[in-house]
């Protein structure tokens, strides 16, 4: 059975998320985007926490709303449409939650998913990337050395979303570099651990409201029980969590594209040239028709991937396809919207240029689109 | 590449257990085609399924992941630096082969507990 109609609950959720985004995100988007780096506005977290936006993806039994993947996508589209930079803060926590759900013991889930669902506003960060290791995880050099009843972790993580902001880090480290993938493990590291510090903060092109930076681990000691799940599972947990997160990255592209398209559509109906709105020129109307078509296609591909996740079916290929299509759709729509609006679109007075900069990140981060194509190709 | 290597080990373990793809697939609750894709590395294998495979095929989880460096001698020498493991090996060597297998079965079972 194939259906594209949202349930009553999903429609209500969509409205709630849109109202929240319009009231508590959109008004701050421009100001946050233009803050000189490094800067992080903690009020973002306060606003999210006050309206349950940091826990909708956490299972009910751990204090969250327990939304399924399709419903999470519906919410995330609204948040990203308002400001994908602010949405990035939630995105960092979502990846932590996915890792915990996939690989954590029941005790770890109860302790740390509950922490992320805390109404006081707690966020998480996953540390995988290093200066010399990203998609190639076997090159990870952060070491975790067993020492008595714990592990001592030393290394540096790079470009980490919510670095310096997170209450909880999941750090991928090797317990024995010679054993490569077999020795990779996630370690749960509280944000206030002695030896954990924020390094260089990235001065990003877009998504400037969220903070990405280096996380330095200098002999950080954690109890043995902070190794996520069972030893040797870090690689598989990371891959599965990134796969699960991929459609939500895709839907952010849909949200950004939708905002750019709506801005251009509105402009084209108000901008009068030669005695009529420019929308009545086929060249303009067709461009908008193309944008609307591609946004719908990207959204439906993303919903398909989410639906497969919710049904417990194989979804890897479809998730990668969705990310490719949606991230490239976002770039194309932003570019065409800017072109269609001429000099006004190229000005920083309107948000098109922000959408453009925010969109670019989606084809680059959490597995660039070349990686996504290789995932799809592997399964052909 | 990673999933191809894991797939090879699944195939190896399945054959050691004398199971066909159909038989293992039935135990896992997936189709033979899906299992074939896992063995070929064409389909991503997730943690819970690999845990289940390890349990059914009576192999430690590490068996499927520790394929990049197979310097058995080096790794065994390293392990033998631990006096407890050394004693375990010496004592196990004194057991008849059948009883050694029982001990090994217990260790594999224990390693497969979550």
Coordinates of C-alpha atoms in Angstrom, one line a residue:
Chain A
X1 CA 0.0 0.0 0.0
X2 CA 1.4 3.4 -0.9
X3 CA -0.1 6.5 0.7
X4 CA 1.0 10.2 0.7
X5 CA -1.7 11.5 3.0
X6 CA -0.6 12.6 6.4
X7 CA -2.6 11.3 9.4
X8 CA -4.5 13.8 11.5
X9 CA -1.8 13.6 14.2
X10 CA 0.9 14.3 11.6
X11 CA -1.0 17.3 10.2
X12 CA -1.3 18.7 13.8
X13 CA 2.3 18.0 14.4
X14 CA 3.3 19.8 11.2
X15 CA 1.2 22.8 12.3
X16 CA 2.8 22.8 15.8
X17 CA 6.3 22.6 14.3
X18 CA 5.6 25.3 11.8
X19 CA 4.1 27.6 14.4
X20 CA 7.0 27.0 16.7
X21 CA 9.5 27.7 13.8
X22 CA 7.8 30.9 12.7
X23 CA 7.6 32.2 16.3
X24 CA 10.8 31.0 17.9
X25 CA 13.3 30.4 15.1
X26 CA 12.6 32.5 12.0
X27 CA 12.7 35.8 13.9
X28 CA 16.2 35.1 15.1
X29 CA 17.6 33.4 12.0
X30 CA 19.2 36.5 10.4
X31 CA 20.8 37.8 13.6
X32 CA 22.2 34.4 14.5
X33 CA 23.5 33.9 10.9
X34 CA 25.4 37.2 11.1
X35 CA 27.1 36.8 14.5
X36 CA 30.8 36.8 14.1
X37 CA 32.4 33.4 14.8
X38 CA 32.9 32.0 17.4
X39 CA 29.5 32.6 18.9
X40 CA 26.8 30.4 20.2
X41 CA 23.5 31.7 21.5
X42 CA 22.4 29.4 24.4
X43 CA 18.9 30.8 24.1
X44 CA 18.5 28.5 21.1
X45 CA 18.6 25.6 23.4
X46 CA 16.3 27.3 25.9
X47 CA 13.7 27.9 23.3
X48 CA 13.9 24.3 21.9
X49 CA 13.7 22.8 25.4
X50 CA 10.7 24.9 26.4
X51 CA 8.7 23.5 23.5
X52 CA 9.9 19.9 23.5
X53 CA 12.0 20.3 20.4
X54 CA 15.0 18.5 22.0
X55 CA 13.1 15.3 22.7
X56 CA 10.5 14.6 20.0
X57 CA 12.9 11.9 18.6
X58 CA 13.5 10.2 21.9
X59 CA 11.4 7.1 22.6
X60 CA 8.5 7.5 24.9
X61 CA 9.9 5.1 27.5
X62 CA 12.9 7.4 28.0
X63 CA 10.9 10.6 28.3
X64 CA 10.6 11.7 24.7
X65 CA 7.7 12.1 22.3
X66 CA 8.6 8.8 20.5
X67 CA 7.9 10.1 17.0
X68 CA 8.5 7.7 14.2
X69 CA 10.9 8.5 11.3
X70 CA 8.2 10.0 9.0
X71 CA 6.8 12.2 11.8
X72 CA 10.4 13.3 12.7
X73 CA 10.9 14.3 9.0
X74 CA 7.7 16.3 9.0
X75 CA 8.9 18.3 12.1
X76 CA 12.5 18.7 10.8
X77 CA 11.3 20.1 7.4
X78 CA 9.5 22.8 9.3
X79 CA 12.5 23.6 11.5
X80 CA 14.9 23.6 8.6
X81 CA 12.6 25.8 6.5
X82 CA 12.8 28.5 9.3
X83 CA 16.6 28.1 10.0
X84 CA 18.7 25.1 9.2
X85 CA 21.5 26.5 11.4
X86 CA 19.4 26.4 14.5
X87 CA 18.0 23.0 13.5
X88 CA 21.6 21.8 13.4
X89 CA 21.7 21.9 17.2
X90 CA 18.9 19.3 17.3
X91 CA 20.5 17.3 14.6
X92 CA 23.6 16.8 16.8
X93 CA 21.5 15.3 19.5
X94 CA 19.5 13.1 17.1
X95 CA 22.7 11.4 16.1
X96 CA 23.6 10.7 19.7
X97 CA 20.1 9.3 20.3
X98 CA 20.4 7.0 17.2
X99 CA 23.8 5.7 18.4
X100 CA 22.4 5.0 21.9
X101 CA 19.3 3.3 20.4
X102 CA 21.3 1.1 18.1
X103 CA 24.2 0.1 20.3
X104 CA 23.5 1.1 23.9
X105 CA 22.7 -1.3 26.7
X106 CA 19.3 -0.9 28.4
X107 CA 21.0 0.8 31.4
X108 CA 22.8 3.3 29.1
X109 CA 19.6 4.1 27.1
X110 CA 17.8 4.7 30.4
X111 CA 20.4 7.0 31.7
X112 CA 21.5 8.9 28.6
X113 CA 18.3 9.1 26.4
X114 CA 16.5 10.3 29.5
X115 CA 19.2 12.9 30.0
X116 CA 18.7 14.2 26.4
X117 CA 15.0 14.3 27.0
X118 CA 15.5 16.5 30.1
X119 CA 13.2 19.5 30.0
X120 CA 16.1 21.7 31.2
X121 CA 17.6 21.5 27.8
X122 CA 20.5 19.0 27.3
X123 CA 22.1 18.4 23.9
X124 CA 24.5 15.8 22.6
X125 CA 27.4 15.6 20.2
X126 CA 28.9 12.6 18.3
X127 CA 32.6 12.7 17.7
X128 CA 33.7 10.6 14.7
X129 CA 35.6 12.8 12.3
X130 CA 39.3 13.6 13.0
X131 CA 41.7 15.8 11.0
X132 CA 42.9 12.7 9.2
X133 CA 39.9 10.4 9.4
X134 CA 36.3 11.0 8.2
X135 CA 34.5 8.5 6.1
X136 CA 37.6 6.3 6.4
X137 CA 36.9 5.2 10.0
X138 CA 39.7 2.7 10.2
X139 CA 42.1 5.6 10.3
X140 CA 40.7 6.9 13.5
X141 CA 43.6 7.7 15.9
X142 CA 41.8 8.7 19.1
X143 CA 43.0 6.1 21.6
X144 CA 41.1 4.6 24.5
X145 CA 43.4 2.7 26.7
X146 CA 42.0 0.4 29.4
X147 CA 43.3 1.4 32.8
X148 CA 41.9 -0.4 35.8
X149 CA 38.2 -0.1 36.0
X150 CA 38.0 2.5 33.2
X151 CA 39.4 3.9 30.0
X152 CA 41.6 6.8 29.4
X153 CA 40.9 8.6 26.1
X154 CA 43.3 10.8 24.2
X155 CA 42.8 12.4 20.8
X156 CA 41.2 15.2 18.8
X157 CA 37.8 15.3 17.0
X158 CA 37.2 17.7 14.2
X159 CA 34.2 19.6 12.9
X160 CA 31.9 18.3 15.6
X161 CA 28.4 19.6 15.7
X162 CA 27.6 21.0 19.2
X163 CA 31.3 21.0 20.2
X164 CA 31.6 23.0 23.3
X165 CA 27.9 23.0 23.7
X166 CA 27.0 19.4 24.4
X167 CA 26.2 17.9 27.8
X168 CA 27.0 14.5 26.5
X169 CA 29.5 13.3 23.9
X170 CA 29.8 10.0 22.1
X171 CA 33.5 9.7 21.1
X172 CA 34.6 7.0 18.6
X173 CA 38.0 5.8 19.6
X174 CA 40.2 2.8 18.9
X175 CA 41.3 0.4 21.7
X176 CA 43.9 -1.1 19.4
X177 CA 44.9 0.6 16.1
X178 CA 46.2 -2.7 14.6
X179 CA 42.8 -4.2 14.8
X180 CA 41.2 -1.4 12.8
X181 CA 37.4 -1.7 12.5
X182 CA 37.3 -4.5 15.2
X183 CA 38.7 -2.2 17.8
X184 CA 36.5 0.9 17.3
X185 CA 34.2 1.7 20.1
X186 CA 32.0 4.6 21.2
X187 CA 32.6 6.0 24.6
X188 CA 30.1 8.1 26.5
X189 CA 31.8 11.2 27.8
X190 CA 30.0 13.7 29.9
X191 CA 30.5 17.3 28.7
X192 CA 32.1 18.4 32.0
X193 CA 34.8 15.6 32.1
X194 CA 38.2 16.8 33.2
X195 CA 40.5 16.8 30.1
X196 CA 37.7 17.4 27.6
X197 CA 37.9 20.9 26.0
X198 CA 36.8 22.8 23.0
X199 CA 39.4 23.5 20.4
X200 CA 39.2 25.6 17.2
X201 CA 35.6 26.7 16.4
X202 CA 34.8 26.6 12.7
X203 CA 33.9 29.9 11.0
X204 CA 31.4 28.2 8.6
X205 CA 30.0 29.5 5.3
X206 CA 26.5 28.6 6.4
X207 CA 24.5 27.0 9.2
X208 CA 26.1 29.6 11.4
X209 CA 23.7 29.4 14.3
X210 CA 25.0 25.9 15.3
X211 CA 28.5 25.4 16.5
X212 CA 31.0 23.1 14.9
X213 CA 34.5 22.7 16.3
X214 CA 37.3 20.6 17.5
X215 CA 36.9 18.5 20.6
X216 CA 40.1 17.8 22.4
X217 CA 40.4 14.8 24.7
X218 CA 43.5 14.9 26.9
X219 CA 43.6 11.8 29.1
X220 CA 39.9 11.9 29.7
X221 CA 38.9 9.1 32.1
X222 CA 35.6 7.3 31.9
X223 CA 34.3 4.2 33.7
X224 CA 34.4 0.9 31.8
X225 CA 30.6 1.0 31.7
X226 CA 30.8 4.1 29.5
X227 CA 31.9 1.9 26.5
X228 CA 28.7 2.0 24.4
X229 CA 27.2 -1.5 24.3
X230 CA 29.6 -4.3 23.8
X231 CA 33.3 -4.0 22.7
X232 CA 34.1 -3.9 19.0
X233 CA 30.7 -2.5 17.8
X234 CA 31.7 1.2 17.2
X235 CA 32.0 0.9 13.4
X236 CA 28.6 -0.8 12.9
X237 CA 26.9 1.5 15.4
X238 CA 28.3 4.6 13.6
X239 CA 27.3 3.3 10.2
X240 CA 23.8 2.4 11.2
X241 CA 23.2 5.6 13.1
X242 CA 24.4 7.7 10.2
X243 CA 22.2 5.7 7.8
X244 CA 19.2 6.3 10.1
X245 CA 20.0 10.0 10.3
X246 CA 20.4 10.4 6.6
X247 CA 16.7 11.0 5.6
X248 CA 16.5 13.7 8.3
X249 CA 19.5 15.4 6.7
X250 CA 17.6 15.1 3.4
X251 CA 14.4 16.6 4.7
X252 CA 16.4 19.7 5.8
X253 CA 17.3 20.1 2.2
X254 CA 13.6 20.0 1.4
X255 CA 12.9 22.6 4.0
X256 CA 15.5 25.0 2.8
X257 CA 14.5 24.5 -0.8
X258 CA 10.9 25.2 0.1
X259 CA 11.7 28.5 1.8
X260 CA 13.8 29.6 -1.1
X261 CA 11.0 28.6 -3.5
X262 CA 8.3 30.3 -1.5
X263 CA 10.3 33.5 -1.3
X264 CA 10.8 33.5 -5.1
X265 CA 7.2 32.6 -5.8
X266 CA 6.0 35.5 -3.6
X267 CA 8.4 37.9 -5.2
X268 CA 7.4 36.8 -8.7
X269 CA 3.7 37.6 -8.0
X270 CA 4.5 41.0 -6.6
X271 CA 7.2 42.2 -8.9
X272 CA 5.7 44.2 -11.8
X273 CA 7.6 44.6 -15.0
X274 CA 6.1 45.7 -18.3
X275 CA 2.8 46.1 -16.6
X276 CA 2.3 42.7 -15.1
X277 CA 3.8 40.4 -12.4
X278 CA 6.9 38.6 -13.7
X279 CA 5.2 35.3 -12.7
X280 CA 3.1 35.7 -15.9
X281 CA 6.3 35.2 -18.0
X282 CA 6.6 31.6 -18.9
X283 CA 10.4 31.7 -18.3
X284 CA 9.7 32.6 -14.7
X285 CA 6.6 30.4 -14.2
X286 CA 8.4 27.3 -15.7
X287 CA 11.4 27.9 -13.4
X288 CA 9.1 27.9 -10.4
X289 CA 7.2 24.9 -11.7
X290 CA 10.6 23.0 -11.9
X291 CA 11.4 24.1 -8.4
X292 CA 8.0 22.9 -7.0
X293 CA 8.4 19.6 -8.9
X294 CA 11.9 18.9 -7.6
X295 CA 10.9 19.8 -4.0
X296 CA 8.0 17.4 -4.1
X297 CA 10.2 14.6 -5.6
X298 CA 12.8 15.1 -2.9
X299 CA 10.2 15.1 -0.2
X300 CA 8.6 11.9 -1.4
X301 CA 11.9 10.1 -1.7
X302 CA 12.7 11.2 1.8
X303 CA 9.4 10.0 3.2
X304 CA 9.9 6.7 1.4
X305 CA 13.2 6.2 3.2
X306 CA 11.5 7.1 6.5
X307 CA 8.6 4.8 5.9
X308 CA 11.0 1.9 5.3
X309 CA 12.8 2.7 8.6
X310 CA 9.4 2.7 10.4
X311 CA 8.4 -0.6 8.8
X312 CA 11.8 -2.2 9.9
X313 CA 12.6 -2.8 6.2
X314 CA 15.9 -2.3 4.4
X315 CA 16.4 1.4 3.9
X316 CA 20.1 2.1 3.3
X317 CA 20.0 2.7 -0.4
X318 CA 16.8 4.7 -0.3
X319 CA 18.2 6.9 2.5
X320 CA 21.3 7.7 0.5
X321 CA 19.2 8.4 -2.7
X322 CA 17.1 10.8 -0.7
X323 CA 20.1 12.7 0.6
X324 CA 21.6 13.0 -2.8
X325 CA 18.4 14.2 -4.4
X326 CA 17.3 16.5 -1.6
X327 CA 20.7 18.2 -1.0
X328 CA 21.2 18.8 -4.7
X329 CA 17.6 20.0 -5.1
X330 CA 18.2 22.5 -2.3
X331 CA 21.3 23.9 -4.0
X332 CA 19.5 24.1 -7.4
X333 CA 16.4 25.7 -6.0
X334 CA 18.3 28.3 -4.1
X335 CA 20.4 29.1 -7.1
X336 CA 17.4 29.4 -9.4
X337 CA 15.5 31.4 -6.8
X338 CA 18.4 33.8 -6.5
X339 CA 18.6 34.1 -10.3
X340 CA 14.9 34.6 -10.7
X341 CA 14.9 37.5 -8.2
X342 CA 17.8 39.2 -9.9
X343 CA 19.7 41.8 -8.0
X344 CA 17.2 41.6 -5.1
X345 CA 17.9 37.9 -4.7
X346 CA 21.7 38.5 -4.8
X347 CA 21.4 41.1 -2.0
X348 CA 21.8 40.1 1.6
X349 CA 18.6 42.0 2.4
X350 CA 16.6 38.9 1.6
X351 CA 17.3 35.4 3.1
X352 CA 18.0 33.6 -0.3
X353 CA 21.7 34.0 0.1
X354 CA 21.5 32.4 3.6
X355 CA 19.4 29.5 2.3
X356 CA 22.1 29.1 -0.4
X357 CA 24.9 28.9 2.1
X358 CA 23.0 26.7 4.5
X359 CA 22.0 24.3 1.7
X360 CA 25.6 23.7 0.6
X361 CA 26.5 22.0 3.8
X362 CA 24.0 19.2 3.1
X363 CA 25.9 17.7 0.2
X364 CA 29.2 17.9 2.2
X365 CA 28.5 16.8 5.8
X366 CA 27.7 13.4 7.4
X367 CA 28.9 11.5 4.3
X368 CA 29.4 13.7 1.2
X369 CA 27.3 12.9 -1.8
X370 CA 30.1 10.9 -3.4
X371 CA 29.9 8.6 -0.4
X372 CA 26.2 8.4 -0.9
X373 CA 26.6 7.5 -4.5
X374 CA 29.1 4.8 -3.6
X375 CA 26.6 3.4 -1.1
X376 CA 23.9 3.3 -3.8
X377 CA 26.3 1.8 -6.4
X378 CA 27.4 -1.0 -4.0
X379 CA 23.8 -2.2 -3.9
X380 CA 23.2 -2.2 -7.7
Chain B
X1 CA 34.6 -3.0 1.1
X2 CA 34.0 -3.4 4.8
X3 CA 30.7 -5.2 4.3
X4 CA 32.3 -7.5 1.6
X5 CA 34.8 -8.6 4.2
X6 CA 32.2 -9.2 6.8
X7 CA 30.1 -11.0 4.2
X8 CA 33.0 -13.4 3.4
X9 CA 33.2 -14.3 7.1
X10 CA 29.5 -14.9 7.3
X11 CA 29.8 -17.3 4.4
X12 CA 32.8 -19.0 5.9
X13 CA 31.0 -19.4 9.3
X14 CA 27.8 -20.6 7.6
X15 CA 29.7 -23.3 5.6
X16 CA 31.6 -24.4 8.8
X17 CA 28.2 -24.9 10.4
X18 CA 27.1 -26.9 7.4
X19 CA 24.2 -24.6 6.6
X20 CA 22.9 -23.6 3.2
X21 CA 21.9 -20.0 2.6
X22 CA 18.3 -21.0 2.7
X23 CA 18.7 -22.7 6.1
X24 CA 20.5 -19.8 7.7
X25 CA 18.1 -17.3 6.2
X26 CA 15.2 -19.2 7.7
X27 CA 16.8 -19.1 11.1
X28 CA 17.4 -15.4 10.8
X29 CA 13.9 -14.7 9.5
X30 CA 15.2 -13.1 6.2
X31 CA 15.0 -14.3 2.6
X32 CA 17.8 -16.3 0.9
X33 CA 18.3 -13.4 -1.5
X34 CA 18.8 -11.0 1.4
X35 CA 21.4 -13.3 3.0
X36 CA 23.1 -13.7 -0.3
X37 CA 23.4 -9.9 -0.5
X38 CA 24.8 -9.8 3.0
X39 CA 27.5 -12.4 2.1
X40 CA 28.3 -10.5 -1.1
X41 CA 28.5 -7.2 0.8
X42 CA 25.8 -5.7 -1.4
X43 CA 23.6 -5.0 1.6
X44 CA 24.5 -3.3 4.8
X45 CA 24.5 -5.5 7.8
X46 CA 23.3 -3.9 11.0
X47 CA 24.3 -4.7 14.6
X48 CA 21.3 -6.6 15.8
X49 CA 21.4 -9.0 12.8
X50 CA 25.1 -9.6 13.1
X51 CA 24.7 -10.4 16.8
X52 CA 22.0 -12.9 15.8
X53 CA 24.2 -14.4 13.2
X54 CA 27.1 -14.7 15.7
X55 CA 24.7 -16.5 18.1
X56 CA 23.3 -18.9 15.5
X57 CA 26.7 -19.6 13.9
X58 CA 28.3 -20.0 17.4
X59 CA 31.1 -17.5 16.7
X60 CA 32.4 -14.6 18.7
X61 CA 31.3 -11.2 17.4
X62 CA 35.0 -10.4 16.8
X63 CA 35.2 -13.2 14.3
X64 CA 33.2 -11.1 11.8
X65 CA 34.9 -7.8 12.4
X66 CA 38.6 -8.6 13.0
X67 CA 39.6 -9.3 9.5
X68 CA 41.8 -6.4 8.6
X69 CA 44.8 -7.7 10.4
X70 CA 45.0 -11.4 10.6
X71 CA 48.4 -11.8 12.2
X72 CA 47.3 -14.6 14.4
X73 CA 50.7 -15.2 15.9
X74 CA 51.2 -11.6 16.9
X75 CA 47.8 -11.3 18.5
X76 CA 48.1 -14.6 20.3
X77 CA 51.6 -13.7 21.6
X78 CA 50.1 -10.4 22.8
X79 CA 47.3 -12.2 24.6
X80 CA 49.7 -14.6 26.3
X81 CA 51.3 -11.7 28.1
X82 CA 48.2 -11.9 30.4
X83 CA 49.0 -14.6 33.0
X84 CA 45.3 -15.5 33.4
X85 CA 44.8 -16.2 29.7
X86 CA 48.1 -18.1 29.6
X87 CA 46.9 -20.4 32.4
X88 CA 43.5 -20.8 30.6
X89 CA 45.3 -22.0 27.5
X90 CA 47.7 -24.3 29.4
X91 CA 44.7 -25.9 31.3
X92 CA 42.6 -26.2 28.2
X93 CA 45.5 -28.0 26.4
X94 CA 45.3 -30.7 29.1
X95 CA 41.6 -31.4 28.3
X96 CA 40.5 -34.0 25.8
X97 CA 39.5 -32.4 22.5
X98 CA 35.7 -33.0 23.0
X99 CA 35.8 -31.2 26.4
X100 CA 37.9 -28.4 25.0
X101 CA 35.1 -27.9 22.5
X102 CA 32.6 -27.6 25.3
X103 CA 34.7 -24.9 27.0
X104 CA 35.0 -23.1 23.7
X105 CA 31.2 -23.4 23.2
X106 CA 30.7 -21.8 26.6
X107 CA 33.1 -19.0 25.9
X108 CA 31.4 -18.3 22.5
X109 CA 28.0 -18.4 24.2
X110 CA 29.2 -16.0 26.9
X111 CA 30.7 -13.6 24.4
X112 CA 27.4 -13.5 22.5
X113 CA 25.5 -12.3 25.6
X114 CA 24.5 -8.7 25.3

